[in-house]
Amino acid sequence: ATERTLSIIKPDATERNITGKIIAMLEEGGLRVVAQKRVRWSREQAEKFYEVHKDRPFYNDLVTFMTSGPIVLQVLEGEDAVARNREIMGATNPAEAGPGTIRAEFGENIERNSVHGSDSPENAQKEIALCFDESEIVG
Ligand code: CMP
């Protein structure tokens, strides 16, 4: 079914000026950008977004990294968009990501892995609502 997912191009990628290359891979993979904005998160915003990870050992560093520079928030739409986006991104750890995936191509390490994507349709809905007003999404 047609679905929406939340995508984030992370600070390691905006820093290297490769957002266009990443967006091209998402579009070539069959997804459509139906909302997009470049922002810099406050610590509070990053903490809220990654709240599910708050008890994990990497949480504090992750929040510091995600607030270290600009990010690009996107809503992607397409057939099975959540799963499709995860295929296009590859595994969380770039060292384990399959050839031709965004993280294999551009990820530097498990933290600086260039992109985030929602991990389930339920979380996609929550993450989209957290990042965008309905009026900003134009399908
Ligand atoms: P992301 O999809 O944004 O979701 C949580 C992020 O935490 C993950 O990508 C990684 O960038 C980061 N992270 C850092 N260390 C780890 C780890 N050991 N396991 C999972 N995620 C990690």
JSON list of C-alpha atoms and ligand atoms in Angstrom, two decimals:
[
{"chain": "A", "resi": 1, "resn": "ALA", "atom": "CA", "xyz": [0.00, 0.00, 0.00]},
{"chain": "A", "resi": 2, "resn": "THR", "atom": "CA", "xyz": [1.03, 3.61, -0.44]},
{"chain": "A", "resi": 3, "resn": "GLU", "atom": "CA", "xyz": [2.65, 4.73, 2.77]},
{"chain": "A", "resi": 4, "resn": "ARG", "atom": "CA", "xyz": [4.64, 7.60, 4.25]},
{"chain": "A", "resi": 5, "resn": "THR", "atom": "CA", "xyz": [7.86, 7.53, 6.26]},
{"chain": "A", "resi": 6, "resn": "LEU", "atom": "CA", "xyz": [10.06, 10.10, 7.95]},
{"chain": "A", "resi": 7, "resn": "SER", "atom": "CA", "xyz": [13.61, 10.53, 6.66]},
{"chain": "A", "resi": 8, "resn": "ILE", "atom": "CA", "xyz": [16.41, 12.64, 8.10]},
{"chain": "A", "resi": 9, "resn": "ILE", "atom": "CA", "xyz": [19.62, 13.54, 6.32]},
{"chain": "A", "resi": 10, "resn": "LYS", "atom": "CA", "xyz": [22.05, 13.85, 9.24]},
{"chain": "A", "resi": 11, "resn": "PRO", "atom": "CA", "xyz": [24.74, 16.46, 10.05]},
{"chain": "A", "resi": 12, "resn": "ASP", "atom": "CA", "xyz": [27.60, 14.30, 8.69]},
{"chain": "A", "resi": 13, "resn": "ALA", "atom": "CA", "xyz": [25.93, 14.45, 5.27]},
{"chain": "A", "resi": 14, "resn": "THR", "atom": "CA", "xyz": [24.90, 18.14, 5.26]},
{"chain": "A", "resi": 15, "resn": "GLU", "atom": "CA", "xyz": [28.49, 18.94, 6.29]},
{"chain": "A", "resi": 16, "resn": "ARG", "atom": "CA", "xyz": [29.84, 17.11, 3.21]},
{"chain": "A", "resi": 17, "resn": "ASN", "atom": "CA", "xyz": [27.28, 18.78, 0.89]},
{"chain": "A", "resi": 18, "resn": "ILE", "atom": "CA", "xyz": [25.89, 15.45, -0.32]},
{"chain": "A", "resi": 19, "resn": "THR", "atom": "CA", "xyz": [22.17, 15.98, 0.36]},
{"chain": "A", "resi": 20, "resn": "GLY", "atom": "CA", "xyz": [21.40, 15.98, -3.37]},
{"chain": "A", "resi": 21, "resn": "LYS", "atom": "CA", "xyz": [23.19, 12.66, -3.90]},
{"chain": "A", "resi": 22, "resn": "ILE", "atom": "CA", "xyz": [21.19, 11.12, -1.06]},
{"chain": "A", "resi": 23, "resn": "ILE", "atom": "CA", "xyz": [17.88, 12.51, -2.31]},
{"chain": "A", "resi": 24, "resn": "ALA", "atom": "CA", "xyz": [18.66, 11.16, -5.80]},
{"chain": "A", "resi": 25, "resn": "MET", "atom": "CA", "xyz": [19.13, 7.66, -4.32]},
{"chain": "A", "resi": 26, "resn": "LEU", "atom": "CA", "xyz": [15.79, 7.92, -2.47]},
{"chain": "A", "resi": 27, "resn": "GLU", "atom": "CA", "xyz": [14.00, 9.07, -5.64]},
{"chain": "A", "resi": 28, "resn": "GLU", "atom": "CA", "xyz": [15.69, 6.47, -7.83]},
{"chain": "A", "resi": 29, "resn": "GLY", "atom": "CA", "xyz": [14.59, 3.88, -5.26]},
{"chain": "A", "resi": 30, "resn": "GLY", "atom": "CA", "xyz": [10.96, 4.73, -5.96]},
{"chain": "A", "resi": 31, "resn": "LEU", "atom": "CA", "xyz": [10.20, 7.19, -3.16]},
{"chain": "A", "resi": 32, "resn": "ARG", "atom": "CA", "xyz": [8.75, 10.68, -3.58]},
{"chain": "A", "resi": 33, "resn": "VAL", "atom": "CA", "xyz": [9.65, 13.67, -1.40]},
{"chain": "A", "resi": 34, "resn": "VAL", "atom": "CA", "xyz": [6.27, 15.13, -0.32]},
{"chain": "A", "resi": 35, "resn": "ALA", "atom": "CA", "xyz": [7.67, 17.41, 2.43]},
{"chain": "A", "resi": 36, "resn": "GLN", "atom": "CA", "xyz": [11.15, 18.73, 3.11]},
{"chain": "A", "resi": 37, "resn": "LYS", "atom": "CA", "xyz": [12.85, 21.30, 5.31]},
{"chain": "A", "resi": 38, "resn": "ARG", "atom": "CA", "xyz": [16.37, 22.06, 6.48]},
{"chain": "A", "resi": 39, "resn": "VAL", "atom": "CA", "xyz": [16.56, 22.83, 10.21]},
{"chain": "A", "resi": 40, "resn": "ARG", "atom": "CA", "xyz": [18.94, 22.79, 13.11]},
{"chain": "A", "resi": 41, "resn": "TRP", "atom": "CA", "xyz": [17.52, 21.01, 16.13]},
{"chain": "A", "resi": 42, "resn": "SER", "atom": "CA", "xyz": [17.76, 22.24, 19.69]},
{"chain": "A", "resi": 43, "resn": "ARG", "atom": "CA", "xyz": [18.85, 19.69, 22.29]},
{"chain": "A", "resi": 44, "resn": "GLU", "atom": "CA", "xyz": [15.24, 19.49, 23.48]},
{"chain": "A", "resi": 45, "resn": "GLN", "atom": "CA", "xyz": [13.97, 18.65, 19.99]},
{"chain": "A", "resi": 46, "resn": "ALA", "atom": "CA", "xyz": [16.60, 15.93, 19.45]},
{"chain": "A", "resi": 47, "resn": "GLU", "atom": "CA", "xyz": [15.97, 14.46, 22.91]},
{"chain": "A", "resi": 48, "resn": "LYS", "atom": "CA", "xyz": [12.25, 14.27, 22.20]},
{"chain": "A", "resi": 49, "resn": "PHE", "atom": "CA", "xyz": [12.70, 12.74, 18.74]},
{"chain": "A", "resi": 50, "resn": "TYR", "atom": "CA", "xyz": [15.03, 10.01, 20.05]},
{"chain": "A", "resi": 51, "resn": "GLU", "atom": "CA", "xyz": [13.18, 9.50, 23.36]},
{"chain": "A", "resi": 52, "resn": "VAL", "atom": "CA", "xyz": [12.77, 5.76, 22.65]},
{"chain": "A", "resi": 53, "resn": "HIS", "atom": "CA", "xyz": [16.57, 5.45, 22.95]},
{"chain": "A", "resi": 54, "resn": "LYS", "atom": "CA", "xyz": [16.91, 7.47, 26.17]},
{"chain": "A", "resi": 55, "resn": "ASP", "atom": "CA", "xyz": [18.17, 4.53, 28.24]},
{"chain": "A", "resi": 56, "resn": "ARG", "atom": "CA", "xyz": [20.68, 3.39, 25.61]},
{"chain": "A", "resi": 57, "resn": "PRO", "atom": "CA", "xyz": [24.39, 4.09, 26.17]},
{"chain": "A", "resi": 58, "resn": "PHE", "atom": "CA", "xyz": [24.67, 5.99, 22.87]},
{"chain": "A", "resi": 59, "resn": "TYR", "atom": "CA", "xyz": [21.76, 8.39, 23.57]},
{"chain": "A", "resi": 60, "resn": "ASN", "atom": "CA", "xyz": [23.72, 11.38, 24.83]},
{"chain": "A", "resi": 61, "resn": "ASP", "atom": "CA", "xyz": [26.29, 11.27, 22.03]},
{"chain": "A", "resi": 62, "resn": "LEU", "atom": "CA", "xyz": [23.51, 10.79, 19.49]},
{"chain": "A", "resi": 63, "resn": "VAL", "atom": "CA", "xyz": [21.69, 13.93, 20.70]},
{"chain": "A", "resi": 64, "resn": "THR", "atom": "CA", "xyz": [24.98, 15.90, 20.63]},
{"chain": "A", "resi": 65, "resn": "PHE", "atom": "CA", "xyz": [25.67, 14.71, 17.07]},
{"chain": "A", "resi": 66, "resn": "MET", "atom": "CA", "xyz": [22.15, 15.42, 15.78]},
{"chain": "A", "resi": 67, "resn": "THR", "atom": "CA", "xyz": [22.36, 19.00, 17.10]},
{"chain": "A", "resi": 68, "resn": "SER", "atom": "CA", "xyz": [25.90, 19.60, 15.77]},
{"chain": "A", "resi": 69, "resn": "GLY", "atom": "CA", "xyz": [24.76, 20.99, 12.41]},
{"chain": "A", "resi": 70, "resn": "PRO", "atom": "CA", "xyz": [21.89, 21.32, 9.95]},
{"chain": "A", "resi": 71, "resn": "ILE", "atom": "CA", "xyz": [19.69, 18.36, 9.10]},
{"chain": "A", "resi": 72, "resn": "VAL", "atom": "CA", "xyz": [17.14, 17.80, 6.33]},
{"chain": "A", "resi": 73, "resn": "LEU", "atom": "CA", "xyz": [13.76, 16.45, 7.45]},
{"chain": "A", "resi": 74, "resn": "GLN", "atom": "CA", "xyz": [11.65, 14.75, 4.80]},
{"chain": "A", "resi": 75, "resn": "VAL", "atom": "CA", "xyz": [8.39, 12.91, 4.42]},
{"chain": "A", "resi": 76, "resn": "LEU", "atom": "CA", "xyz": [8.81, 10.22, 1.77]},
{"chain": "A", "resi": 77, "resn": "GLU", "atom": "CA", "xyz": [5.84, 8.59, 0.07]},
{"chain": "A", "resi": 78, "resn": "GLY", "atom": "CA", "xyz": [5.59, 5.40, -1.95]},
{"chain": "A", "resi": 79, "resn": "GLU", "atom": "CA", "xyz": [4.63, 1.74, -2.03]},
{"chain": "A", "resi": 80, "resn": "ASP", "atom": "CA", "xyz": [5.62, 0.25, 1.35]},
{"chain": "A", "resi": 81, "resn": "ALA", "atom": "CA", "xyz": [7.66, 3.40, 1.97]},
{"chain": "A", "resi": 82, "resn": "VAL", "atom": "CA", "xyz": [8.91, 2.42, 5.45]},
{"chain": "A", "resi": 83, "resn": "ALA", "atom": "CA", "xyz": [10.42, -0.89, 4.33]},
{"chain": "A", "resi": 84, "resn": "ARG", "atom": "CA", "xyz": [11.53, 0.48, 0.96]},
{"chain": "A", "resi": 85, "resn": "ASN", "atom": "CA", "xyz": [13.39, 3.37, 2.63]},
{"chain": "A", "resi": 86, "resn": "ARG", "atom": "CA", "xyz": [15.11, 0.93, 5.00]},
{"chain": "A", "resi": 87, "resn": "GLU", "atom": "CA", "xyz": [16.31, -1.10, 2.00]},
{"chain": "A", "resi": 88, "resn": "ILE", "atom": "CA", "xyz": [17.65, 2.01, 0.28]},
{"chain": "A", "resi": 89, "resn": "MET", "atom": "CA", "xyz": [19.43, 3.15, 3.49]},
{"chain": "A", "resi": 90, "resn": "GLY", "atom": "CA", "xyz": [21.00, -0.22, 4.34]},
{"chain": "A", "resi": 91, "resn": "ALA", "atom": "CA", "xyz": [21.91, -1.46, 7.82]},
{"chain": "A", "resi": 92, "resn": "THR", "atom": "CA", "xyz": [22.31, 1.02, 10.71]},
{"chain": "A", "resi": 93, "resn": "ASN", "atom": "CA", "xyz": [26.02, 0.21, 10.87]},
{"chain": "A", "resi": 94, "resn": "PRO", "atom": "CA", "xyz": [27.59, 1.28, 7.55]},
{"chain": "A", "resi": 95, "resn": "ALA", "atom": "CA", "xyz": [30.12, -1.58, 7.90]},
{"chain": "A", "resi": 96, "resn": "GLU", "atom": "CA", "xyz": [27.19, -4.01, 7.61]},
{"chain": "A", "resi": 97, "resn": "ALA", "atom": "CA", "xyz": [25.21, -2.12, 4.97]},
{"chain": "A", "resi": 98, "resn": "GLY", "atom": "CA", "xyz": [24.77, -3.82, 1.59]},
{"chain": "A", "resi": 99, "resn": "PRO", "atom": "CA", "xyz": [26.48, -2.53, -1.55]},
{"chain": "A", "resi": 100, "resn": "GLY", "atom": "CA", "xyz": [24.74, 0.37, -3.25]},
{"chain": "A", "resi": 101, "resn": "THR", "atom": "CA", "xyz": [22.91, 1.50, -0.11]},
{"chain": "A", "resi": 102, "resn": "ILE", "atom": "CA", "xyz": [23.14, 5.07, 1.20]},
{"chain": "A", "resi": 103, "resn": "ARG", "atom": "CA", "xyz": [24.91, 4.04, 4.39]},
{"chain": "A", "resi": 104, "resn": "ALA", "atom": "CA", "xyz": [27.42, 1.81, 2.58]},
{"chain": "A", "resi": 105, "resn": "GLU", "atom": "CA", "xyz": [28.16, 4.64, 0.17]},
{"chain": "A", "resi": 106, "resn": "PHE", "atom": "CA", "xyz": [28.26, 7.59, 2.59]},
{"chain": "A", "resi": 107, "resn": "GLY", "atom": "CA", "xyz": [28.06, 6.45, 6.23]},
{"chain": "A", "resi": 108, "resn": "GLU", "atom": "CA", "xyz": [31.20, 6.99, 8.32]},
{"chain": "A", "resi": 109, "resn": "ASN", "atom": "CA", "xyz": [30.32, 4.89, 11.39]},
{"chain": "A", "resi": 110, "resn": "ILE", "atom": "CA", "xyz": [27.28, 3.66, 13.35]},
{"chain": "A", "resi": 111, "resn": "GLU", "atom": "CA", "xyz": [26.58, 7.17, 14.68]},
{"chain": "A", "resi": 112, "resn": "ARG", "atom": "CA", "xyz": [27.56, 9.22, 11.62]},
{"chain": "A", "resi": 113, "resn": "ASN", "atom": "CA", "xyz": [25.48, 7.03, 9.31]},
{"chain": "A", "resi": 114, "resn": "SER", "atom": "CA", "xyz": [24.15, 9.84, 7.08]},
{"chain": "A", "resi": 115, "resn": "VAL", "atom": "CA", "xyz": [20.41, 9.07, 7.29]},
{"chain": "A", "resi": 116, "resn": "HIS", "atom": "CA", "xyz": [17.60, 8.12, 9.63]},
{"chain": "A", "resi": 117, "resn": "GLY", "atom": "CA", "xyz": [14.40, 6.39, 8.57]},
{"chain": "A", "resi": 118, "resn": "SER", "atom": "CA", "xyz": [11.35, 5.37, 10.59]},
{"chain": "A", "resi": 119, "resn": "ASP", "atom": "CA", "xyz": [11.47, 1.70, 11.62]},
{"chain": "A", "resi": 120, "resn": "SER", "atom": "CA", "xyz": [7.73, 0.93, 11.47]},
{"chain": "A", "resi": 121, "resn": "PRO", "atom": "CA", "xyz": [4.54, 2.50, 10.06]},
{"chain": "A", "resi": 122, "resn": "GLU", "atom": "CA", "xyz": [3.43, 3.33, 13.63]},
{"chain": "A", "resi": 123, "resn": "ASN", "atom": "CA", "xyz": [6.68, 5.17, 14.40]},
{"chain": "A", "resi": 124, "resn": "ALA", "atom": "CA", "xyz": [6.54, 6.85, 10.97]},
{"chain": "A", "resi": 125, "resn": "GLN", "atom": "CA", "xyz": [3.20, 8.44, 11.90]},
{"chain": "A", "resi": 126, "resn": "LYS", "atom": "CA", "xyz": [4.56, 9.65, 15.24]},
{"chain": "A", "resi": 127, "resn": "GLU", "atom": "CA", "xyz": [7.80, 10.99, 13.76]},
{"chain": "A", "resi": 128, "resn": "ILE", "atom": "CA", "xyz": [6.01, 12.77, 10.90]},
{"chain": "A", "resi": 129, "resn": "ALA", "atom": "CA", "xyz": [3.59, 14.42, 13.34]},
{"chain": "A", "resi": 130, "resn": "LEU", "atom": "CA", "xyz": [6.53, 15.51, 15.51]},
{"chain": "A", "resi": 131, "resn": "CYS", "atom": "CA", "xyz": [8.40, 17.12, 12.59]},
{"chain": "A", "resi": 132, "resn": "PHE", "atom": "CA", "xyz": [5.73, 18.49, 10.23]},
{"chain": "A", "resi": 133, "resn": "ASP", "atom": "CA", "xyz": [2.38, 20.24, 10.23]},
{"chain": "A", "resi": 134, "resn": "GLU", "atom": "CA", "xyz": [-0.12, 18.51, 7.96]},
{"chain": "A", "resi": 135, "resn": "SER", "atom": "CA", "xyz": [-0.15, 21.72, 5.82]},
{"chain": "A", "resi": 136, "resn": "GLU", "atom": "CA", "xyz": [3.56, 21.28, 5.04]},
{"chain": "A", "resi": 137, "resn": "ILE", "atom": "CA", "xyz": [2.98, 17.87, 3.42]},
{"chain": "A", "resi": 138, "resn": "VAL", "atom": "CA", "xyz": [2.02, 18.14, -0.25]},
{"chain": "A", "resi": 139, "resn": "GLY", "atom": "CA", "xyz": [1.50, 14.79, -1.94]},
{"chain": "B", "resi": 1, "resn": "CMP", "atom": "P1", "xyz": [18.96, 6.09, 13.62]},
{"chain": "B", "resi": 1, "resn": "CMP", "atom": "O1", "xyz": [18.23, 5.33, 12.57]},
{"chain": "B", "resi": 1, "resn": "CMP", "atom": "O2", "xyz": [18.93, 7.57, 13.51]},
{"chain": "B", "resi": 1, "resn": "CMP", "atom": "O3", "xyz": [18.39, 5.66, 15.06]},
{"chain": "B", "resi": 1, "resn": "CMP", "atom": "C1", "xyz": [19.17, 5.81, 16.23]},
{"chain": "B", "resi": 1, "resn": "CMP", "atom": "C2", "xyz": [20.59, 6.17, 15.93]},
{"chain": "B", "resi": 1, "resn": "CMP", "atom": "O4", "xyz": [21.49, 5.97, 16.99]},
{"chain": "B", "resi": 1, "resn": "CMP", "atom": "C3", "xyz": [21.12, 5.30, 14.83]},
{"chain": "B", "resi": 1, "resn": "CMP", "atom": "O5", "xyz": [20.49, 5.63, 13.62]},
{"chain": "B", "resi": 1, "resn": "CMP", "atom": "C4", "xyz": [22.60, 5.58, 14.92]},
{"chain": "B", "resi": 1, "resn": "CMP", "atom": "O6", "xyz": [22.98, 6.73, 14.21]},
{"chain": "B", "resi": 1, "resn": "CMP", "atom": "C5", "xyz": [22.80, 5.89, 16.41]},
{"chain": "B", "resi": 1, "resn": "CMP", "atom": "N1", "xyz": [23.59, 4.87, 17.10]},
{"chain": "B", "resi": 1, "resn": "CMP", "atom": "C6", "xyz": [24.77, 5.06, 17.68]},
{"chain": "B", "resi": 1, "resn": "CMP", "atom": "N2", "xyz": [25.22, 3.94, 18.24]},
{"chain": "B", "resi": 1, "resn": "CMP", "atom": "C7", "xyz": [24.31, 2.99, 18.01]},
{"chain": "B", "resi": 1, "resn": "CMP", "atom": "C8", "xyz": [24.20, 1.59, 18.34]},
{"chain": "B", "resi": 1, "resn": "CMP", "atom": "N3", "xyz": [25.15, 0.96, 19.02]},
{"chain": "B", "resi": 1, "resn": "CMP", "atom": "N4", "xyz": [23.11, 0.92, 17.93]},
{"chain": "B", "resi": 1, "resn": "CMP", "atom": "C9", "xyz": [22.12, 1.55, 17.24]},
{"chain": "B", "resi": 1, "resn": "CMP", "atom": "N5", "xyz": [22.17, 2.86, 16.91]},
{"chain": "B", "resi": 1, "resn": "CMP", "atom": "C10", "xyz": [23.25, 3.58, 17.28]}
]
